[in-house]
Short mmCIF file of C-alpha atoms and ligand atoms in Angstrom, two decimals:
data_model
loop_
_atom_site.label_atom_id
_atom_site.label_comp_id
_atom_site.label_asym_id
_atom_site.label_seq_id
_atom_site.Cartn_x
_atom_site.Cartn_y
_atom_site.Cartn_z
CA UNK A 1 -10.56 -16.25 0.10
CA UNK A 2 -9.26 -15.02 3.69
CA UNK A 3 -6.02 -13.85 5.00
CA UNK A 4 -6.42 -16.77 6.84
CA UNK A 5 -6.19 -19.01 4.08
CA UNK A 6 -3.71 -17.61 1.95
CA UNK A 7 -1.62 -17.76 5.11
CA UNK A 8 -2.02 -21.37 5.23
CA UNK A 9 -1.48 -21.89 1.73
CA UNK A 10 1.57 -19.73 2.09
CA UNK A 11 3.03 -21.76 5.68
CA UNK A 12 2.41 -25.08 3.11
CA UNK A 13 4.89 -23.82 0.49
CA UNK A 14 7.47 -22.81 3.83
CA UNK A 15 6.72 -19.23 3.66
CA UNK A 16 6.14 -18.41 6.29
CA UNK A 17 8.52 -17.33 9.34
CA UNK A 18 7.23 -18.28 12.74
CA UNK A 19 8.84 -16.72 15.69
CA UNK A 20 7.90 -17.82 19.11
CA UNK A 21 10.19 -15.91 21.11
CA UNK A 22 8.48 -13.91 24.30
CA UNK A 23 8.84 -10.50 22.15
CA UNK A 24 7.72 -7.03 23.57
CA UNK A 25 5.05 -5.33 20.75
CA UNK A 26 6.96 -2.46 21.69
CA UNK A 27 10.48 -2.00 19.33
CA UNK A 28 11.11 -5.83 19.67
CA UNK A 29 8.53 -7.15 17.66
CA UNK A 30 8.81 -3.81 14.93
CA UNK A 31 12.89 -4.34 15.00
CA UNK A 32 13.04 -8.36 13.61
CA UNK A 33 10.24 -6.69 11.14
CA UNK A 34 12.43 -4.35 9.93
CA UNK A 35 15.39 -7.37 9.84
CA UNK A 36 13.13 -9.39 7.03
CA UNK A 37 11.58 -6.75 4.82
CA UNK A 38 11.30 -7.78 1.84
CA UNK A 39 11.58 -11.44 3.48
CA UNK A 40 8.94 -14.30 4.82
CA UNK A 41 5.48 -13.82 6.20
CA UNK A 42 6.06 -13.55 9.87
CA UNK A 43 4.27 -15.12 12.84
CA UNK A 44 4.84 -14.10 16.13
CA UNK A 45 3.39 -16.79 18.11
CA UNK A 46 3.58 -14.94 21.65
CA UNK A 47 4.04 -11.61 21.96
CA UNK A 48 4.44 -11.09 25.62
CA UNK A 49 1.79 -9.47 27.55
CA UNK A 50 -1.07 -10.53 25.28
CA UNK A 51 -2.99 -14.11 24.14
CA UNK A 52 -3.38 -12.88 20.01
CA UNK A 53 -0.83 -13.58 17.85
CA UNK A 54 0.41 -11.16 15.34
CA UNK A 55 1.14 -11.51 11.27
CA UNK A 56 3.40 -9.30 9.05
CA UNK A 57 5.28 -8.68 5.94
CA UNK A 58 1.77 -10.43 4.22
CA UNK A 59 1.71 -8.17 1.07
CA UNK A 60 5.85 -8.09 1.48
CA UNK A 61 6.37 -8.90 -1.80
CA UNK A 62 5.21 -8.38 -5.61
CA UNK A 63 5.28 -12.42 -5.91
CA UNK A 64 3.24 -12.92 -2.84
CA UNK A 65 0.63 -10.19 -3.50
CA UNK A 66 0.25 -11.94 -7.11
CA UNK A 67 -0.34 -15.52 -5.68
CA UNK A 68 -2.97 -13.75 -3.17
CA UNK A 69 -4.99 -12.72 -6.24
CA UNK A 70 -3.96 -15.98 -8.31
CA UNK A 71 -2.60 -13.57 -11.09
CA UNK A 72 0.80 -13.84 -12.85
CA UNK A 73 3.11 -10.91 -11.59
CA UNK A 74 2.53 -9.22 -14.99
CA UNK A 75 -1.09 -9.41 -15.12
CA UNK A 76 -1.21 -7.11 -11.86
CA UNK A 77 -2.61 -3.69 -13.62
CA UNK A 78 -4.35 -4.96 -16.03
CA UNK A 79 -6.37 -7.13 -13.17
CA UNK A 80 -6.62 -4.31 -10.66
CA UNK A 81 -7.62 -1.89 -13.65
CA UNK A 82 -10.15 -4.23 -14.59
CA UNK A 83 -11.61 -4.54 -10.91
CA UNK A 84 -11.85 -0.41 -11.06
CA UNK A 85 -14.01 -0.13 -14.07
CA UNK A 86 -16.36 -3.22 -13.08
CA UNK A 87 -16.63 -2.85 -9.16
CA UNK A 88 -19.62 -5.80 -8.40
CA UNK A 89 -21.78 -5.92 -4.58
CA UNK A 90 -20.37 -8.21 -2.75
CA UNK A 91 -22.98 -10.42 -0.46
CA UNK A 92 -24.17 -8.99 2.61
CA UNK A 93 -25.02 -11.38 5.99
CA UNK A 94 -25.97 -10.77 9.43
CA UNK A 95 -23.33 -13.54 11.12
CA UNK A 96 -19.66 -14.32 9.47
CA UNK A 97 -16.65 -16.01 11.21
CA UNK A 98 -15.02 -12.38 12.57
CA UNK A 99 -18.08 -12.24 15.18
CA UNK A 100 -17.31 -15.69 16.30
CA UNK A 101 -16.57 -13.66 19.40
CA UNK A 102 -17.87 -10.30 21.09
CA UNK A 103 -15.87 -8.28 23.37
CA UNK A 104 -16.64 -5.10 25.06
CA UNK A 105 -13.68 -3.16 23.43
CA UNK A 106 -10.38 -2.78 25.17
CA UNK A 107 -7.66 -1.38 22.80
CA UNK A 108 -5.15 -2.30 25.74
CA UNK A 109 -5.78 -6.29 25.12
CA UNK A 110 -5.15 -6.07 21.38
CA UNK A 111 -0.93 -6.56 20.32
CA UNK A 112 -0.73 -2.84 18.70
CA UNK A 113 3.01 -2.59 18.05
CA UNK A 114 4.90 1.29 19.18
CA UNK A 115 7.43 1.17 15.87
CA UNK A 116 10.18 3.83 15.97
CA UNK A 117 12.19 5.56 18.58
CA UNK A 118 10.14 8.87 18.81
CA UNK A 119 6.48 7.53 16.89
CA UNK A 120 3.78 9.21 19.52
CA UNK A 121 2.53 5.49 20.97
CA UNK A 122 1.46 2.21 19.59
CA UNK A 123 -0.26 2.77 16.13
CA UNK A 124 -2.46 0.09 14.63
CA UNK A 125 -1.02 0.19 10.72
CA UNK A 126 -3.37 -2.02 8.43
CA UNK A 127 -6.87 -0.67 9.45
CA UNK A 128 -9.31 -0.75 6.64
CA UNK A 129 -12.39 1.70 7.50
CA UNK A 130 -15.70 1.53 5.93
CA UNK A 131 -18.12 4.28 6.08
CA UNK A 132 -21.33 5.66 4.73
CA UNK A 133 -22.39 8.90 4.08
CA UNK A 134 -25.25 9.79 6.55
CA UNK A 135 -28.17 9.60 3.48
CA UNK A 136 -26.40 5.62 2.95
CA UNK A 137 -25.85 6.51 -0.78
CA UNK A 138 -22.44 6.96 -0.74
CA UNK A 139 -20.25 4.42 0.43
CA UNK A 140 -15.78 4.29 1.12
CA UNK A 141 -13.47 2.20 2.20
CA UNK A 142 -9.84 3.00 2.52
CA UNK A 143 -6.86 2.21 4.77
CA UNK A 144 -5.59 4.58 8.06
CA UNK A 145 -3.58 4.84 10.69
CA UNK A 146 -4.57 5.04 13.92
CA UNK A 147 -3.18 5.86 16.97
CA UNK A 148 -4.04 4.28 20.42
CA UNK A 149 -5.15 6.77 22.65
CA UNK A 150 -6.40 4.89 25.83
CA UNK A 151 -8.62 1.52 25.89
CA UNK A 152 -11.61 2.84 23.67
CA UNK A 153 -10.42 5.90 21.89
CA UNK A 154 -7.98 6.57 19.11
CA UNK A 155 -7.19 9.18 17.27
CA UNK A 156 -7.33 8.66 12.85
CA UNK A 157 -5.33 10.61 10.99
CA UNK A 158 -7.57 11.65 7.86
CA UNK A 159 -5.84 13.56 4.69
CA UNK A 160 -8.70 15.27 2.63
CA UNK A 161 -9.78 12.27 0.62
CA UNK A 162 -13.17 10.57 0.86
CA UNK A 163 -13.77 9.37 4.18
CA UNK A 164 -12.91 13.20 5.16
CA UNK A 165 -15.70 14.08 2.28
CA UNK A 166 -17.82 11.78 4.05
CA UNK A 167 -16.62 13.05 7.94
CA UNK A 168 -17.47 16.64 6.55
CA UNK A 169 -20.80 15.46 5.11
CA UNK A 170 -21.79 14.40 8.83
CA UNK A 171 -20.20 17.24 10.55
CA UNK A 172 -22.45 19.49 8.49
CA UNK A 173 -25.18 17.86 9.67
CA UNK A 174 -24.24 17.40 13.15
CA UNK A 175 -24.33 13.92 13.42
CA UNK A 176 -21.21 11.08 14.24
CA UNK A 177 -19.53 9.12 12.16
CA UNK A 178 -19.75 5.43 12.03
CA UNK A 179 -17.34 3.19 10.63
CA UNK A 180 -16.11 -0.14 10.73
CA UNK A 181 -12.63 -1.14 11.38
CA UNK A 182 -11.32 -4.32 9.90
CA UNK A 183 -7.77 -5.92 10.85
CA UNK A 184 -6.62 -9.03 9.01
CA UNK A 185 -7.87 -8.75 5.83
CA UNK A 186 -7.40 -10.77 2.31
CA UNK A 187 -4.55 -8.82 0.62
CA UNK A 188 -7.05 -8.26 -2.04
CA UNK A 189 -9.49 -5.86 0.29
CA UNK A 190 -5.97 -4.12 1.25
CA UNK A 191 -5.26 -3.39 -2.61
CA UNK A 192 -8.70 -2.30 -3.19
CA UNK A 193 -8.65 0.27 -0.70
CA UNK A 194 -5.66 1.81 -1.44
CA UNK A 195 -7.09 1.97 -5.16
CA UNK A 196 -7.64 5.83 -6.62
CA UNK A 197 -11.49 5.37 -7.55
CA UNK A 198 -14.15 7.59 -7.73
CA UNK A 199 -15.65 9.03 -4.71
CA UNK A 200 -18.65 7.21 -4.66
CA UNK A 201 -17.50 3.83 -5.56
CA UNK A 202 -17.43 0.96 -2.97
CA UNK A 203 -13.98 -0.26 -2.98
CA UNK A 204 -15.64 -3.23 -1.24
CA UNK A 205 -16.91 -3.66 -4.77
CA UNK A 206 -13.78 -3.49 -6.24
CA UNK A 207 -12.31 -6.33 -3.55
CA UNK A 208 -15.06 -7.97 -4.39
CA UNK A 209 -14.69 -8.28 -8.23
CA UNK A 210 -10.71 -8.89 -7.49
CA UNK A 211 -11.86 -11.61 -4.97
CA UNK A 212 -13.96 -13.18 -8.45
CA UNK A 213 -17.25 -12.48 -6.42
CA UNK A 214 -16.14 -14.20 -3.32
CA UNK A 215 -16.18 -11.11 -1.00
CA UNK A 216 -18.83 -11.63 1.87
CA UNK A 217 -19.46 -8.81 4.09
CA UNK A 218 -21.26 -9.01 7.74
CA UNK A 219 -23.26 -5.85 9.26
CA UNK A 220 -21.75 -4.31 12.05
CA UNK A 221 -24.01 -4.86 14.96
CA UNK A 222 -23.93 -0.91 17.01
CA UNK A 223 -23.16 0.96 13.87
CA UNK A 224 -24.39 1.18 10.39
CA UNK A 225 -21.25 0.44 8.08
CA UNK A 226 -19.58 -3.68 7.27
CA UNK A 227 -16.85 -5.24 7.35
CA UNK A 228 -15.58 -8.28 5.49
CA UNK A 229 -17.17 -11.79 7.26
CA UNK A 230 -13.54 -13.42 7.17
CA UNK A 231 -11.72 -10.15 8.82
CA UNK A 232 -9.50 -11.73 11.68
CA UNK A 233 -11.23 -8.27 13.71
CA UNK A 234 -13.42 -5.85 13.98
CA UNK A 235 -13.50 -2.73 15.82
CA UNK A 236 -16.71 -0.86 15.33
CA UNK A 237 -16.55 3.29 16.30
CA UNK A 238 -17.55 6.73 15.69
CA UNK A 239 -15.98 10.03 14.84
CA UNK A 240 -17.12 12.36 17.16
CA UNK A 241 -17.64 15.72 15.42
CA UNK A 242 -16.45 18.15 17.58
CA UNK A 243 -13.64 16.33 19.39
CA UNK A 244 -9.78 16.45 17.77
CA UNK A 245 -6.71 14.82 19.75
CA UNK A 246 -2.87 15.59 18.58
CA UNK A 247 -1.78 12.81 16.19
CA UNK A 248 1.97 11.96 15.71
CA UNK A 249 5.02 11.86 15.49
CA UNK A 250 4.90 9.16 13.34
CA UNK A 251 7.31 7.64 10.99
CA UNK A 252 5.35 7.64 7.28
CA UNK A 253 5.90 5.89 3.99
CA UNK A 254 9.31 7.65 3.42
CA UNK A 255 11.04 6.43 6.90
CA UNK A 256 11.05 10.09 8.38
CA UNK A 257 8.85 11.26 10.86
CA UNK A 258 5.37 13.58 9.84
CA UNK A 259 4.66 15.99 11.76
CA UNK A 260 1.96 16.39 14.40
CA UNK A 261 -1.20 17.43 13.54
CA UNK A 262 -4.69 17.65 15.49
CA UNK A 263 -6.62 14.87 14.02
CA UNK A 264 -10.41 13.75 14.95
CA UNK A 265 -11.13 10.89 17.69
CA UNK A 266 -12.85 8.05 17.10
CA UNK A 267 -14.77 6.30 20.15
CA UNK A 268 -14.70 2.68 19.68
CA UNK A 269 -18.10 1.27 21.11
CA UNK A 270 -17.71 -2.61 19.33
CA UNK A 271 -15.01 -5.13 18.99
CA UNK A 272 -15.46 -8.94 17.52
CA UNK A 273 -13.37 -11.16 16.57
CA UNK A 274 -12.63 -15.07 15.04
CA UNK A 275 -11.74 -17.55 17.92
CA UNK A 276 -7.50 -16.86 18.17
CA UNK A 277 -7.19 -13.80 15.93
CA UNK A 278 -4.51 -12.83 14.32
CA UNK A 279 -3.65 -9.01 14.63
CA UNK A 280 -2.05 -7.97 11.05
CA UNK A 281 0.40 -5.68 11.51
CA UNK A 282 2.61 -3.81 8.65
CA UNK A 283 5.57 -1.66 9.15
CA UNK A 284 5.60 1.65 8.64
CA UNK A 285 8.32 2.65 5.23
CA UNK A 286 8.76 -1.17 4.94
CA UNK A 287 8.94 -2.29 1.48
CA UNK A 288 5.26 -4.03 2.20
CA UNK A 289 3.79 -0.59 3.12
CA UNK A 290 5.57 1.12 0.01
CA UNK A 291 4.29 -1.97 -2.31
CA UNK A 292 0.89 -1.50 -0.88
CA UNK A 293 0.75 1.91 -1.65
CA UNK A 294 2.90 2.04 -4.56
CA UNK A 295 1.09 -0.56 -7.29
CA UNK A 296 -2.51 0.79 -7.10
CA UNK A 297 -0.59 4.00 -8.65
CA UNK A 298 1.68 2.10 -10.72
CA UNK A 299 -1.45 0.40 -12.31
CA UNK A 300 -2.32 4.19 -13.16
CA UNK A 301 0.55 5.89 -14.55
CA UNK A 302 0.82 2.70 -16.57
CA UNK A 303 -2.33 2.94 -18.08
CA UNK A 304 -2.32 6.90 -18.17
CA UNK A 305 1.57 6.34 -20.21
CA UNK A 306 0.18 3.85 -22.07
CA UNK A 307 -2.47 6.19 -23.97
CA UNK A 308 0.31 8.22 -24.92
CA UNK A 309 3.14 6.10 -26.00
CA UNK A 310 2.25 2.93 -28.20
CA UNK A 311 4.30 -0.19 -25.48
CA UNK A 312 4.60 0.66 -21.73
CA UNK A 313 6.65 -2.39 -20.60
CA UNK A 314 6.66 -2.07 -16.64
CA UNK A 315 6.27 0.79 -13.70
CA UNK A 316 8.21 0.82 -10.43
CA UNK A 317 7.28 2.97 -7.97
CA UNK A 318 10.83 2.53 -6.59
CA UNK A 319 11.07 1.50 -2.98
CA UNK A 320 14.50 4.12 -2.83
CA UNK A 321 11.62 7.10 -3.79
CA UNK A 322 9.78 5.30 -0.56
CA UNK A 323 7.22 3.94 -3.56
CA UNK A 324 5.18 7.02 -3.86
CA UNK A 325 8.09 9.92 -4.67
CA UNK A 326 9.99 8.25 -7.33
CA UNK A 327 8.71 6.52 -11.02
CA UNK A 328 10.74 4.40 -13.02
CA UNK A 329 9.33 3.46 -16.21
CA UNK A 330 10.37 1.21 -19.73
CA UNK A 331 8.85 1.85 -22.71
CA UNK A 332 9.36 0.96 -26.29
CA UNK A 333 9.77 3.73 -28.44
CA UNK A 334 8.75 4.68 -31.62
CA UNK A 335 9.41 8.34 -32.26
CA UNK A 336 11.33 10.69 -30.40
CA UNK A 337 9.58 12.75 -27.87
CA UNK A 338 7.61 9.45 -26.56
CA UNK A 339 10.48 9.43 -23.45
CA UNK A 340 9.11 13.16 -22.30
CA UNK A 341 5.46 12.66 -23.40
CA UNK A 342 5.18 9.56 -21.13
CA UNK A 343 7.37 11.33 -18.22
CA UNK A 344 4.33 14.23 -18.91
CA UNK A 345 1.48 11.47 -18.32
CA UNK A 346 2.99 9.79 -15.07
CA UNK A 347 3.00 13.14 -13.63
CA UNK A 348 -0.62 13.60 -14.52
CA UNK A 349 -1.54 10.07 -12.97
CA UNK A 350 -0.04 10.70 -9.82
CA UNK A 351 0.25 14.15 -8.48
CA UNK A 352 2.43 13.22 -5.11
CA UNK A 353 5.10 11.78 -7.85
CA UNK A 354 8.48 14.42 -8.09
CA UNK A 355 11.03 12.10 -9.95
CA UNK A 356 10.14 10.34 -13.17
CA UNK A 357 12.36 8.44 -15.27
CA UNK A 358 11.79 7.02 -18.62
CA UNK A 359 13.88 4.26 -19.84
CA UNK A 360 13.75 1.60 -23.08
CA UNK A 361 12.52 -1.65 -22.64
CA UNK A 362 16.05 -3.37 -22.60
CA UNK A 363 16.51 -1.49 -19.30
CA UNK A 364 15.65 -3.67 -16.10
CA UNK A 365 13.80 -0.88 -14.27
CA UNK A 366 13.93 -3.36 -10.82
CA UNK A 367 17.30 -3.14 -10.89
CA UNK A 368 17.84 0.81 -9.93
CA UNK A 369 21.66 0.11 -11.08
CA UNK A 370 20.61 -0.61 -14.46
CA UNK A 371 18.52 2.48 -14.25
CA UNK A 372 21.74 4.38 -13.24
CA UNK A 373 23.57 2.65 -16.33
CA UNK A 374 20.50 4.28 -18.83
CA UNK A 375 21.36 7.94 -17.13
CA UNK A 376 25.11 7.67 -17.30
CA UNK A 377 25.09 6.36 -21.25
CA UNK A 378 21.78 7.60 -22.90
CA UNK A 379 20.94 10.71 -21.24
CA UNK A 380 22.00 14.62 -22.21
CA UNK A 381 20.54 17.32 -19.66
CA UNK A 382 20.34 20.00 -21.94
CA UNK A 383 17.84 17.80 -24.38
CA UNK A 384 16.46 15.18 -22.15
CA UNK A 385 15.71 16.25 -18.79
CA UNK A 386 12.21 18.21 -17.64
CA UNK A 387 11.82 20.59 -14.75
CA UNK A 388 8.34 22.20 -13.27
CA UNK A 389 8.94 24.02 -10.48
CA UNK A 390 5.76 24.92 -8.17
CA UNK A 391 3.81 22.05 -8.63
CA UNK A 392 1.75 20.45 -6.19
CA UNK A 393 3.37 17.29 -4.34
CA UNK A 394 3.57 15.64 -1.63
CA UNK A 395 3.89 17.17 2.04
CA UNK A 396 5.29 13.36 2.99
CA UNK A 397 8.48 15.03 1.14
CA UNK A 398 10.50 16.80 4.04
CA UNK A 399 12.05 18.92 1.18
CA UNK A 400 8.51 20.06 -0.20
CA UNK A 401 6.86 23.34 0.78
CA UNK A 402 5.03 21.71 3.99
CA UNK A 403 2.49 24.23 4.71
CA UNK A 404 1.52 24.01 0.49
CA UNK A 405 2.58 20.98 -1.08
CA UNK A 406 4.80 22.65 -3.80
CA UNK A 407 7.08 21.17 -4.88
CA UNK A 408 9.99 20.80 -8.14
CA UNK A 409 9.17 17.85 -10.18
CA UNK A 410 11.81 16.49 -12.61
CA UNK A 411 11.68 13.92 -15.58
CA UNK A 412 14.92 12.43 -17.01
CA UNK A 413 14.11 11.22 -20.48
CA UNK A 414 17.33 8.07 -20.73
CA UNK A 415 15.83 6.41 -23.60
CA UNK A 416 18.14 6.11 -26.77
CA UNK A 417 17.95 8.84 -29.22
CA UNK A 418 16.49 7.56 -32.35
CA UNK A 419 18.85 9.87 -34.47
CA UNK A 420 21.83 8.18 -33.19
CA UNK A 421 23.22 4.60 -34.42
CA UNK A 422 21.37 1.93 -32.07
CA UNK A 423 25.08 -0.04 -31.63
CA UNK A 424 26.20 3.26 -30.26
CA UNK A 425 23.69 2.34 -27.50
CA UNK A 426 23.84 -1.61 -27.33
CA UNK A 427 24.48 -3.15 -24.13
CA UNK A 428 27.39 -5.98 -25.38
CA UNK A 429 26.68 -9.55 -24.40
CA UNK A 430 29.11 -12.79 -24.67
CA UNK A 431 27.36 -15.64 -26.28
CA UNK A 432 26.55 -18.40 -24.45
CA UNK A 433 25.78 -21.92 -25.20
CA UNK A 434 24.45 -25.12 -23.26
CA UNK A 435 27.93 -26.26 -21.51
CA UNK A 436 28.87 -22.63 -19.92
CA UNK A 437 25.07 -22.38 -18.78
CA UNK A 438 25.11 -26.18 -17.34
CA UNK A 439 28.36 -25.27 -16.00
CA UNK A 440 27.04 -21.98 -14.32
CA UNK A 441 24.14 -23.88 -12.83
CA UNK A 442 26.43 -26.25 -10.77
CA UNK A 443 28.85 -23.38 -9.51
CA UNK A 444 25.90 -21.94 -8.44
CA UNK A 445 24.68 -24.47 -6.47
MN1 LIG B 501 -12.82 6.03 -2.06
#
């Protein structure tokens, strides 16, 4: 299992978009991106200026990230939940196909796309970093942003999660940094990093038992961290400890620019790569960034709802709340006050989420209209609807606190109150038989 070959299996079954127009990596490439979200895998066969092709939109759907794991699209929490609690090594080598080639590294010769009007420089979006702590008993892997800052440097932006545990860890004992930097990964590696383990867990592990033990990593060859053997590249680097650089603008998961922040530098002393890599690229607040993002934490508040209310149908992380902001969840309920007990969990399972809402299972919760149709007919403010003011969210939010985080959260509660008659509620349907459907499927055609 390699990006590479669910790409072919994908360009078999016409999925896959292939663009060979001379396109500049800077806006050109980004703006037909932006044209297909939520469309085809895209290949740009020449970007000009550079001999690498570039891939997007892999993970750009729910469908497409399902046949990467050869799930069912309902079988995607359970699976990924599954993968968290029984994370397996995967198999370590010296030699894989991503050092089929060694370079000496020149950021300048790789296709790193400049996305939006005002973004700082060309950023390279679907970086997955593996570190170790400096003792080599604690192990991370997890995705960043990076931007270019000349041919060997770049600057990672780092919000206080693990690998800046593990960056403090080595600061503290005034040593680098290594990591690994792997481009063109199977979507399942991409899903495992973005996955809320433990600190302490490999989420190599957790690819790896996605993968059904098929992960195989390679060593890095000048620093001590690995990469996955089938990566399409690998940068190898170090985070200086003393030196920071100014990282940003940059246009985040919700489509506005964050703001600029001094970030630390990493020196990039490696590069290898498979015979005609392709550089993966995904765009920033495209639906594939938000889906990316989003599931891992719908796979959470799922199973965090689902301890307190007996059926969770389905979560959306809705790509309108930029798939982090905004939850939209069925349930089947039993008793009333399951609607505000489950809006209470999701906010526990996911601490950047503001909106919640909680709808029944009859409710298509992928269809935001339908959602709309649940507020306007089964919900009452003055009974149904939760506010917490000064909580802690997320800075992405322009509207939050940005110096703290805090943040008003809200839950609307628009499932059907059990004390009222169900037909009250009933969403009317005209019966159909065999002839209108038949007759349907030809007018469609
Ligand atoms: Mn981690």
């Amino acid at each position: 299992m390699s990006l590479r070959s669910f790409l072919e299996q994908m360009d078999r079954t016409s999925k896959v978009l292939h663009v060979n127009d001379k396109l500049s990596t800077r806006f050109e490439i980004p703006f037909i991106m932006r044209n297909f979200d939520r469309g085809p895998v895209l290949l740009f066969g020449e970007p000009r200026g550079y001999s690498a092709s570039i891939v997007a939109n892999v993970c750009g759907s729910r469908t497409r990230i399902s046949e990467a794991l050869g799930i069912r699209k309902n079988d995607i929490y359970s699976k990924l939940i599954e993968a968290w609690r029984s994370p397996r090594r995967p198999s370590i080598a010296e030699d894989g196909p991503v050092k089929e080639v060694t370079e000496s590294p020149d950021l300048s010769k790789i296709p790193i796309l400049t996305h939006f009007e005002k973004d700082a420089g060309p950023y390279v979006t679907s970086a997955v970093v593996h570190a170790k702590s400096h003792d080599g008993r604690i192990e991370n892997v997890s995705v960043h942003r990076f931007q270019v800052l000349d041919k060997t440097r770049l600057v990672i932006r780092m919000v206080p999660r693990h690998l800046f545990k593990l960056w403090q860890m080595a600061r503290n004992a005034n040593q680098d940094l290594e990591l690994s930097i792997s481009i063109g990964v199977h979507p399942a590696v991409i899903l495992a990093a973005s996955s809320p383990v433990p600190f302490g867990v490999s989420e190599f592990d957790v690819a790896n038992t996605l993968m059904g033990n098929s992960l195989r990593l390679v060593k890095c060859e000048h620093v001590d961290a690995c990469a996955p053997a089938d990566s399409e590249l690998v940068l190898e680097g170090k985070i200086l400890p003393k030196e920071d650089a100014a990282e940003g603008p940059f246009v985040d998961i919700t489509g506005t620019y964050d703001s600029v922040r001094r970030q630390p530098v990493v020196e990039v002393i490696g590069f290898t790569h498979r015979h005609n890599y392709l550089y993966q690229a995904i765009l920033p607040s495209g639906f594939e960034h938000r889906l990316l993002m989003g599931i891992p934490r719908e796979a959470l508040i799922w199973e965090s709802v689902s301890k307190v209310v007996p059926t969770v149908h389905t979560v959306n992380l809705s790509s309108g709340g930029s798939g982090w902001l905004h939850a939209l969840m069925s349930i089947e309920k039993q008793v009333e006050g399951d609607g505000k007990n489950a809006l209470l969990a999701a906010f526990a399972a996911h601490p950047s989420l503001k909106h919640a809402v909680v709808v029944d299972a009859d409710i298509n919760i992928h269809n935001t209209s339908d959602v709309e149709w649940a507020i306007a007919t089964r919900f009452q403010a003055s009974d149904d609807l939760i506010i917490i003011k000064n909580s802690r969210g997320s800075t992405l939010d322009s509207s939050a606190d940005q110096e703290t985080g805090l943040t008003t959260k809200v839950g609307i509660d628009a499932t059907r109150p059990l004390t009222k008659p169900r037909e009250k509620f009933e969403r009317a349907i005209i019966p159909a038989n065999k002839k209108v459907e038949e007759i349907i499927r030809r007018l469609d055609m």
